Coordinates of C-alpha atoms in Angstrom, one line a residue:
Chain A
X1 CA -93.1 21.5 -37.6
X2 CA -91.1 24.8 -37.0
X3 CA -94.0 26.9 -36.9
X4 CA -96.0 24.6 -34.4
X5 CA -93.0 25.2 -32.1
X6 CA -93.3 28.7 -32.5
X7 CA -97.0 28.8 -31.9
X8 CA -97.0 26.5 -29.1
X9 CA -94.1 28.7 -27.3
X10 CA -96.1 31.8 -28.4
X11 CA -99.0 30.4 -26.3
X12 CA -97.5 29.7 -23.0
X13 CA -95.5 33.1 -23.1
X14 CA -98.7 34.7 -23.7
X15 CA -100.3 32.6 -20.9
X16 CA -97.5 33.6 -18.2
X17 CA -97.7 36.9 -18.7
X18 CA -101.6 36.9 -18.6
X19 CA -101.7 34.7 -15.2
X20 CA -98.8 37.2 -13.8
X21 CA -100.3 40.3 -14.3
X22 CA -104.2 39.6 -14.2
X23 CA -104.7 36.9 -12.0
X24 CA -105.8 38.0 -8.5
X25 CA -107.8 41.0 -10.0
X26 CA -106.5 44.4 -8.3
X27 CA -109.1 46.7 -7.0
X28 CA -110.0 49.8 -8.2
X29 CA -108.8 51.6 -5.7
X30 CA -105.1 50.9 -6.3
X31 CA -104.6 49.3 -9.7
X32 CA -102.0 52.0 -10.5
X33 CA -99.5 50.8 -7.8
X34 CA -100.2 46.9 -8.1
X35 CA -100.2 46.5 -11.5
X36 CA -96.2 48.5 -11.2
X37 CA -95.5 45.6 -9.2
X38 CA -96.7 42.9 -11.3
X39 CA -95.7 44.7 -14.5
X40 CA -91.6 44.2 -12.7
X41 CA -92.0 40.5 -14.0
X42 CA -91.7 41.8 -17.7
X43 CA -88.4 43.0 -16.9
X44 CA -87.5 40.2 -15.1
X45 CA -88.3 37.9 -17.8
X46 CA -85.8 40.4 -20.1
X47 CA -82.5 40.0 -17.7
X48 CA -83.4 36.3 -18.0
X49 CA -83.1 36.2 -21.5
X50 CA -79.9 38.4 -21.1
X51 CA -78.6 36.0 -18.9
X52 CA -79.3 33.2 -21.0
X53 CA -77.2 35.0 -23.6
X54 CA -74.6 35.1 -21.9
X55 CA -73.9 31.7 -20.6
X56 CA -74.7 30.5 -25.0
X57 CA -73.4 32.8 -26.5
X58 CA -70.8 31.3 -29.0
X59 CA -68.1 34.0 -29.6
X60 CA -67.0 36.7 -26.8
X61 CA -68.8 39.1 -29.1
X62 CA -72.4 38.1 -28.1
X63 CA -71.6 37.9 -24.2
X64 CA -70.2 41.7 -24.6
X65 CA -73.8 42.6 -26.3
X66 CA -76.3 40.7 -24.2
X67 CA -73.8 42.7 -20.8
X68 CA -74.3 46.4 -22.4
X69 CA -78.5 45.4 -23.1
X70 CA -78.5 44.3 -19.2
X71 CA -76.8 47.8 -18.4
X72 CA -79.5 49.4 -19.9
X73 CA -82.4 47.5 -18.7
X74 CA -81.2 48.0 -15.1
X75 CA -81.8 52.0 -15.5
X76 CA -85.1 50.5 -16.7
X77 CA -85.3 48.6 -13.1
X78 CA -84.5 51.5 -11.2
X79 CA -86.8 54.2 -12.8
X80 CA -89.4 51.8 -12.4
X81 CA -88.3 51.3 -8.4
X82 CA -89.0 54.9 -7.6
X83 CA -92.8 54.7 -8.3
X84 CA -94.6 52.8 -6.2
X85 CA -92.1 53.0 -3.1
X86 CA -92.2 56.7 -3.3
X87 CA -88.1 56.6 -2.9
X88 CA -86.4 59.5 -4.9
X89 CA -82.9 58.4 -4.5
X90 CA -83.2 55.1 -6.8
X91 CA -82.6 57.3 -10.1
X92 CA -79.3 58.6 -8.6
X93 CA -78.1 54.2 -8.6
X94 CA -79.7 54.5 -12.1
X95 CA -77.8 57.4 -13.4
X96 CA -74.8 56.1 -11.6
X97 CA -74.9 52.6 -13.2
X98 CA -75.9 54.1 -16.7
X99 CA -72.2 55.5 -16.7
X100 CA -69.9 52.9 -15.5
X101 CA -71.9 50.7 -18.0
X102 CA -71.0 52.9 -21.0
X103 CA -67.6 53.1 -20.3
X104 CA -67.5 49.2 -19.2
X105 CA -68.7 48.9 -22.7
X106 CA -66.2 50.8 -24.3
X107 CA -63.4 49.2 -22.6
X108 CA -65.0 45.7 -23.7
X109 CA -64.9 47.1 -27.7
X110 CA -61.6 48.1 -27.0
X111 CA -60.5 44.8 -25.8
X112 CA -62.5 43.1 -28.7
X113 CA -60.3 45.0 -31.1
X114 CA -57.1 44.4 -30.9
X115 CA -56.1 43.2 -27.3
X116 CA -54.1 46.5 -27.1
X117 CA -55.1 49.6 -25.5
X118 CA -52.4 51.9 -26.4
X119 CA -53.1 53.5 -29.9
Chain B
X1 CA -61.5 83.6 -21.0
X2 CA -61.9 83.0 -24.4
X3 CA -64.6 82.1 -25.8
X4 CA -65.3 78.3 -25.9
X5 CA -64.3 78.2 -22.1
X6 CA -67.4 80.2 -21.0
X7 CA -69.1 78.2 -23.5
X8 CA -68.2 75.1 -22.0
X9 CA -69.0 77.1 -18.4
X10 CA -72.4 77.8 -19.5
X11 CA -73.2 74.2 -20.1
X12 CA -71.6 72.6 -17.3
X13 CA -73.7 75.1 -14.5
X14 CA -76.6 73.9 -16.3
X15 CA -76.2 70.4 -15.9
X16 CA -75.2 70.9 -12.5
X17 CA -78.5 72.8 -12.0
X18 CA -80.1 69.9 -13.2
X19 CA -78.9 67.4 -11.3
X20 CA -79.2 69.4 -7.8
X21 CA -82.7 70.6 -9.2
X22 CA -84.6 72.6 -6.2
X23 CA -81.7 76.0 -7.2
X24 CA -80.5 77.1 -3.8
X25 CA -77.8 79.2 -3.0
X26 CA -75.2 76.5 -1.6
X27 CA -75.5 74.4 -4.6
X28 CA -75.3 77.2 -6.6
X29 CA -71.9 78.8 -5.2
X30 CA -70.5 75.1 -5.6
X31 CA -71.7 74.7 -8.6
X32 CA -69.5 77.9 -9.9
X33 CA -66.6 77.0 -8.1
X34 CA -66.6 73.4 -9.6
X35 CA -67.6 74.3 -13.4
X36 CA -64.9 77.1 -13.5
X37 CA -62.0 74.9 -12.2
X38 CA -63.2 72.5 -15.0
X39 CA -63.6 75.2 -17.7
X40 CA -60.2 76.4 -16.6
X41 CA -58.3 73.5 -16.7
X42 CA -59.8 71.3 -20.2
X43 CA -59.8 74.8 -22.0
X44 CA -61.1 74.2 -26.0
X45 CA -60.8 70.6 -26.2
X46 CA -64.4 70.1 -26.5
X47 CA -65.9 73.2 -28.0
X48 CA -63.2 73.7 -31.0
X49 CA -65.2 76.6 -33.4
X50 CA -67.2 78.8 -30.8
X51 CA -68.3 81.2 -33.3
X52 CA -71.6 78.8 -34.3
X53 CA -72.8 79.4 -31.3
X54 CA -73.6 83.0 -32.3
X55 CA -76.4 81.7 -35.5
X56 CA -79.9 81.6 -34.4
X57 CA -80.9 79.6 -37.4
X58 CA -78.9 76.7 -36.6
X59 CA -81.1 76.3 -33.4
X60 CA -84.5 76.3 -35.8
X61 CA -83.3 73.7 -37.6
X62 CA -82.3 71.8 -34.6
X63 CA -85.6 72.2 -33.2
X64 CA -87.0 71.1 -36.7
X65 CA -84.2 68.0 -36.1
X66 CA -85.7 66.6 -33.3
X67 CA -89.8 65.4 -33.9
X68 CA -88.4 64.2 -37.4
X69 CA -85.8 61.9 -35.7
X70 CA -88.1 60.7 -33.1
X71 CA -90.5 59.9 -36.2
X72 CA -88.3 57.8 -37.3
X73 CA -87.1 56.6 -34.3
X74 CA -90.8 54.9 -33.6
X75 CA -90.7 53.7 -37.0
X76 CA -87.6 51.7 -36.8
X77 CA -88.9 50.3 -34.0
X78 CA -92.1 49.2 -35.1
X79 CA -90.1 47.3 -38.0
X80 CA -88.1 45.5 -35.9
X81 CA -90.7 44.6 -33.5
X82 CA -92.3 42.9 -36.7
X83 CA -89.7 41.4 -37.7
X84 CA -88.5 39.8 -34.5
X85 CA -91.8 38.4 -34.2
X86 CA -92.7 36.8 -37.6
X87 CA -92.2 33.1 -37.3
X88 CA -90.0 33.0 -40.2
X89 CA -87.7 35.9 -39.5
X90 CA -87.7 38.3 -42.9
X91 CA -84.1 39.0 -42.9
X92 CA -81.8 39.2 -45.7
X93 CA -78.5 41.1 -44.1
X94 CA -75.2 43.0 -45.6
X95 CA -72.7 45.6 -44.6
X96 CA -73.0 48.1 -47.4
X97 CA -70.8 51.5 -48.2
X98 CA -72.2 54.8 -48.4
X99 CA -70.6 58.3 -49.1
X100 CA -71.2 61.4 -47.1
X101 CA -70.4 64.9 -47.4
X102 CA -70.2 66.4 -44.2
X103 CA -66.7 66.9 -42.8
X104 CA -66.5 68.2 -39.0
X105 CA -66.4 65.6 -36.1
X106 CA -69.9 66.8 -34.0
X107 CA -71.5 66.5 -37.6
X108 CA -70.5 62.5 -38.5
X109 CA -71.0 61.7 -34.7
X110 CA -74.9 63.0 -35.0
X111 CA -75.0 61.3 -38.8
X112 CA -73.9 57.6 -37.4
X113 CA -75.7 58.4 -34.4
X114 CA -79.2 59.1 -36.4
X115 CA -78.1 56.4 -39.0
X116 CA -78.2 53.7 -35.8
X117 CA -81.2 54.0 -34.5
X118 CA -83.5 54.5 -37.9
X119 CA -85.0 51.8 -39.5
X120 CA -83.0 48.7 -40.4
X121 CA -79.6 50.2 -40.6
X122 CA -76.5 50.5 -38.0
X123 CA -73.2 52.2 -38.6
X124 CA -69.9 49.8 -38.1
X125 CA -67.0 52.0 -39.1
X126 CA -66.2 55.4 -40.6
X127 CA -63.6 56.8 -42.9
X128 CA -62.8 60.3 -42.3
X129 CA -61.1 61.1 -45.3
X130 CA -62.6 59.8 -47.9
X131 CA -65.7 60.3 -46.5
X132 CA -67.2 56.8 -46.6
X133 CA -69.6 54.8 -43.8
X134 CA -69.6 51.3 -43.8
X135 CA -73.3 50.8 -42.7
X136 CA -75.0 47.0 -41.4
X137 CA -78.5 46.5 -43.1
X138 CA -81.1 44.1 -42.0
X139 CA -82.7 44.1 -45.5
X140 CA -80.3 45.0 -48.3
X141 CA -82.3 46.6 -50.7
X142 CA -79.7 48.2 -52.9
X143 CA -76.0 47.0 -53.3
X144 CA -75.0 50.0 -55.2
X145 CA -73.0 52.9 -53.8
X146 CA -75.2 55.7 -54.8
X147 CA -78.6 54.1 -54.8
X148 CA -77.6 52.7 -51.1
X149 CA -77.0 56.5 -50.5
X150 CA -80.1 57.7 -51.9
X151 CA -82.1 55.6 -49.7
X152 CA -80.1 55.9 -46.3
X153 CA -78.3 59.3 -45.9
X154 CA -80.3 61.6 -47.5
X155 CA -82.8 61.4 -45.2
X156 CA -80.6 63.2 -42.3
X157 CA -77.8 65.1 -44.5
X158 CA -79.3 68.4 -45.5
X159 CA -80.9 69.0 -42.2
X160 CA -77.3 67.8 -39.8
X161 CA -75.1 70.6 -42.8
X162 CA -77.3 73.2 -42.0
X163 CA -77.0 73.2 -38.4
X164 CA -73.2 71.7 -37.6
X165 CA -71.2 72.9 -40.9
Chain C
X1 CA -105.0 62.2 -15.6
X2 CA -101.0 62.4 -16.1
X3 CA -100.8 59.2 -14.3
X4 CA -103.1 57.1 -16.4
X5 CA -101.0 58.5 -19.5
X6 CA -97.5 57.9 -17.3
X7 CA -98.8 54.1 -17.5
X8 CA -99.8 54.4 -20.8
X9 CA -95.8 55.5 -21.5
X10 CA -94.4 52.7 -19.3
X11 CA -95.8 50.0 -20.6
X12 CA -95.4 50.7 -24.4
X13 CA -91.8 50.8 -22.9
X14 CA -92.1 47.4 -21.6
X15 CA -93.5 46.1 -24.5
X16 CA -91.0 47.5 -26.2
X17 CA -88.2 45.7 -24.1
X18 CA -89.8 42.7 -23.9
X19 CA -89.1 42.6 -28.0
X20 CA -85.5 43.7 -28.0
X21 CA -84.8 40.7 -25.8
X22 CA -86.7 38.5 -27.7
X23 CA -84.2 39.7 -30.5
X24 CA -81.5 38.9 -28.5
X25 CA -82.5 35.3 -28.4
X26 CA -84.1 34.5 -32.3
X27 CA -82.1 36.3 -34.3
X28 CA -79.1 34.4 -35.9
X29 CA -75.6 36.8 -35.8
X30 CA -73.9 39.2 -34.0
X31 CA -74.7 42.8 -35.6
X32 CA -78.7 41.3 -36.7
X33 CA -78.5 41.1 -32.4
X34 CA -76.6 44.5 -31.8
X35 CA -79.1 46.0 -33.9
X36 CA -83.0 44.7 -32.8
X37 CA -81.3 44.8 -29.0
X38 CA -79.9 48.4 -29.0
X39 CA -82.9 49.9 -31.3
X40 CA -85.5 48.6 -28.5
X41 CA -84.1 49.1 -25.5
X42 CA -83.0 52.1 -26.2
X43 CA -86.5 53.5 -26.9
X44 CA -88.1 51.3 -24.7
X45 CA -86.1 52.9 -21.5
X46 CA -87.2 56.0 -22.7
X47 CA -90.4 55.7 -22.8
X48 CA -90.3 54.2 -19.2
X49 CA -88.1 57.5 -18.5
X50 CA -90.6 59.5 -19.3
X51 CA -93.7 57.7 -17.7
X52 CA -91.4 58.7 -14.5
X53 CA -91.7 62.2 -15.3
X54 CA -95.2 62.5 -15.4
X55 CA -95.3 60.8 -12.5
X56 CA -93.3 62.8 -10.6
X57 CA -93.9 66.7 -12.4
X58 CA -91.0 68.8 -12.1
X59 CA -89.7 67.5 -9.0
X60 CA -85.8 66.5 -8.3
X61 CA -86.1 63.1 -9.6
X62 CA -88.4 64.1 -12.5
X63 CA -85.9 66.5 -14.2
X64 CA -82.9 63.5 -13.4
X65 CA -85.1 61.3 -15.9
X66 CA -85.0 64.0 -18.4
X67 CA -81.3 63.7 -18.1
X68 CA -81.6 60.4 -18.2
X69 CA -82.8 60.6 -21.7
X70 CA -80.5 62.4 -23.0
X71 CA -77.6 60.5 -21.8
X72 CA -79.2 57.5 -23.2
X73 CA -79.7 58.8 -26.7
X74 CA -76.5 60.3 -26.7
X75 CA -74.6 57.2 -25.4
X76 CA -76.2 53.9 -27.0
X77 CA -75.5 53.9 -30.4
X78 CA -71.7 55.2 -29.5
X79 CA -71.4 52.0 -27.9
X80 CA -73.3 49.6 -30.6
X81 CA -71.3 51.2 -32.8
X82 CA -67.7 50.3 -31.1
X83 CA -69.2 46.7 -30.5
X84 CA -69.8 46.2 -33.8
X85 CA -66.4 47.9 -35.0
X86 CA -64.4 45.4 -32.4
X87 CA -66.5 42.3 -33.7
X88 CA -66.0 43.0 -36.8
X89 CA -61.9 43.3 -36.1
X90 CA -62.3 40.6 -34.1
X91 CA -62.9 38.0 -36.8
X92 CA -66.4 37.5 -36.2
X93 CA -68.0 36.6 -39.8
X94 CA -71.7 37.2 -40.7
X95 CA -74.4 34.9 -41.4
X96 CA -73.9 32.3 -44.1
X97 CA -76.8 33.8 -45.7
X98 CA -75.4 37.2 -45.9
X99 CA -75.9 39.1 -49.2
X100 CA -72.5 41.4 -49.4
X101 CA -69.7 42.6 -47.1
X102 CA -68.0 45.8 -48.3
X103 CA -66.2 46.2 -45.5
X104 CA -64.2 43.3 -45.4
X105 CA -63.7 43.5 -49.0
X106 CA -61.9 47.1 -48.2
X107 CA -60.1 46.1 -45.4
X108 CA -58.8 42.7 -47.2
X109 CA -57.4 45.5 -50.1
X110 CA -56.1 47.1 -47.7
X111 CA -53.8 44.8 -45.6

């Protein structure tokens, strides 16, 4: 019974993604910068999960993971940006977020550990 | 000056290069100005024993370092890619202990650092003075101390002595 | 020909993403999540990182992925490793079908 679940849910992931990316078939002309654009829904699909982390998650633990994984997928976002708009400046916001997110994470472990900061 | 300031000077221009990458001569002169004020003012608390700086072999073996680490790095992930997506998820998990020789700080950051992101295993906590790491495992093969340490540490140790001890 | 390999790079990195998120969501504990979740997405940014640079050549925005990638390797495990260190602290146990815990049998010795 578990593993028809996971088949079945195998199937229809594998089906969204297929109907995303291939669907109205890009010309050969410009597949490069089309496919970028449909290829954005992968990460989409990743903050999604992230998200969905965070609102389960059962200890504060989980919600701190799934926000340092979003931090890093959003670098992911903006180096992906830059491509096919032909904008330089979007790896500066992802250099810039890359840092406060690593020290927002470090402040979060601190917190985790011992709900004092002086040690 | 002493030494591990125009160390420390060296690497901070670079960077700055980096970042403001077409080198012109305004960017430059600011660039100077700002990496000697810092330099100046956080002195040797980030380069603390300047004199390795001076071994060319240590920079072989970091160059030797790096394709082996991103060998494994693919690995790792490959492993966890398979087991994320086999419907019964083959995991059998542990925090295990494992001893290390190596004793300066850059050297146990680059160990747990190495140790994270091979295959299977993640570091939780270290003990400086005795030397131990407390390291997660997705598939505990071996509960014992020095069989554990066989299979994890060795892989890295000889290589990160050579270039940071 | 470097942009047909670039999108070869980016999406292996997707892929890549795509499974560290799926690991986010299957697996059953804290650190089993820490580690499928950092392990991916670290290397699957990279790889994205890099597509950019052969994009781009040795441009201003390709040599600010380079750095990119450095500051990534250099930061990510510092940070799964303090999450895991604070969780651990915190009281958060491991999975009922753990096989051993060393370190809380240390720590327990210990205070």
């Amino acid at each position: 019974m578990r593993r028809l679940r996971y088949f079945i849910g195998l199937i229809i992931i594998i089906l969204i993604f297929g109907v995303i990316i291939f669907y109205p078939l890009p010309s050969l002309l410009e597949w490069q910068s089309v496919l970028l654009k449909r290829c954005f829904s992968i990460l989409f699909f990743c903050a999604l999960f992230c998200l969905w982390r965070i609102i389960k998650g059962p200890t504060p633990a989980d919600r701190a993971v799934a926000i340092d994984i979003l931090g890093i997928l959003v670098l992911g976002f903006c180096a992906i940006l830059g491509i096919p708009t032909g904008r330089d400046w979007y790896i500066d916001i992802g250099i810039a977020w890359a840092l406060q997110s690593f020290i927002s994470t470090l402040a979060l472990a601190k917190y985790l550990e011992g709900r004092n900061f002086d040690e | 000056m002493k030494k591990s300031q125009i160390i420390l000077f060296i690497l901070a221009l670079l960077i700055w290069t980096f970042l403001a990458w077409p080198p012109d001569p305004q960017h430059l002169i600011i660039g100077i100005l700002v990496s000697g004020f810092v330099s100046f003012m956080t002195g040797d608390m980030f380069v603390k024993r300047p004199h390795l700086f001076k071994h060319i072999s240590r920079y072989l073996w970091f160059l030797y370092y790096i394709p082996l680490f991103i060998w494994e790095c693919i690995k790792a992930n490959i492993d966890v890619a398979y087991r994320v997506v086999h419907p019964d998820l083959p995991i059998n998990p542990g925090i295990v202990k494992v001893k290390t020789t190596l004793k300066s700080d850059t050297g146990l950051t680059f160990l747990a650092n190495s140790i994270t992101l091979t295959p299977g295993t993640m570091s939780v906590d270290i003990d400086e003075e005795n030397g131990f790491l407390y390291i997660h495992w997705i598939n505990v093969r071996d509960k014992d101390m020095q069989k554990a340490t066989e299979i994890i540490v060795k892989v890295f140790e000889d290589i990160l002595r050579r270039i940071f001890e | 020909m470097n942009e047909t390999i670039g999108m070869f790079f980016i999406i292996v990195g997707l892929t890549f993403d795509f499974f560290g998120c799926l690991g986010l969501i299957r697996l059953p504990d804290v650190y089993n999540r820490l580690q499928a979740s950092t392990k991916c997405v670290t290397l699957g940014t990279c790889s994205i990182l890099l597509g950019l640079f052969l994009f781009k050549g040795f441009t201003a925005a390709g040599i600010k992925a380079i750095l990119c990638i450095l500051f990534i390797i250099l930061t990510a495990p510092v940070s799964a490793h303090a999450l895991a260190r604070g969780a651990h602290k915190s009281g958060v146990k491991l999975w009922g079908k753990s096989v051993c815990d060393k370190y809380a049998e240390d720590k327990g010795v210990n205070s």
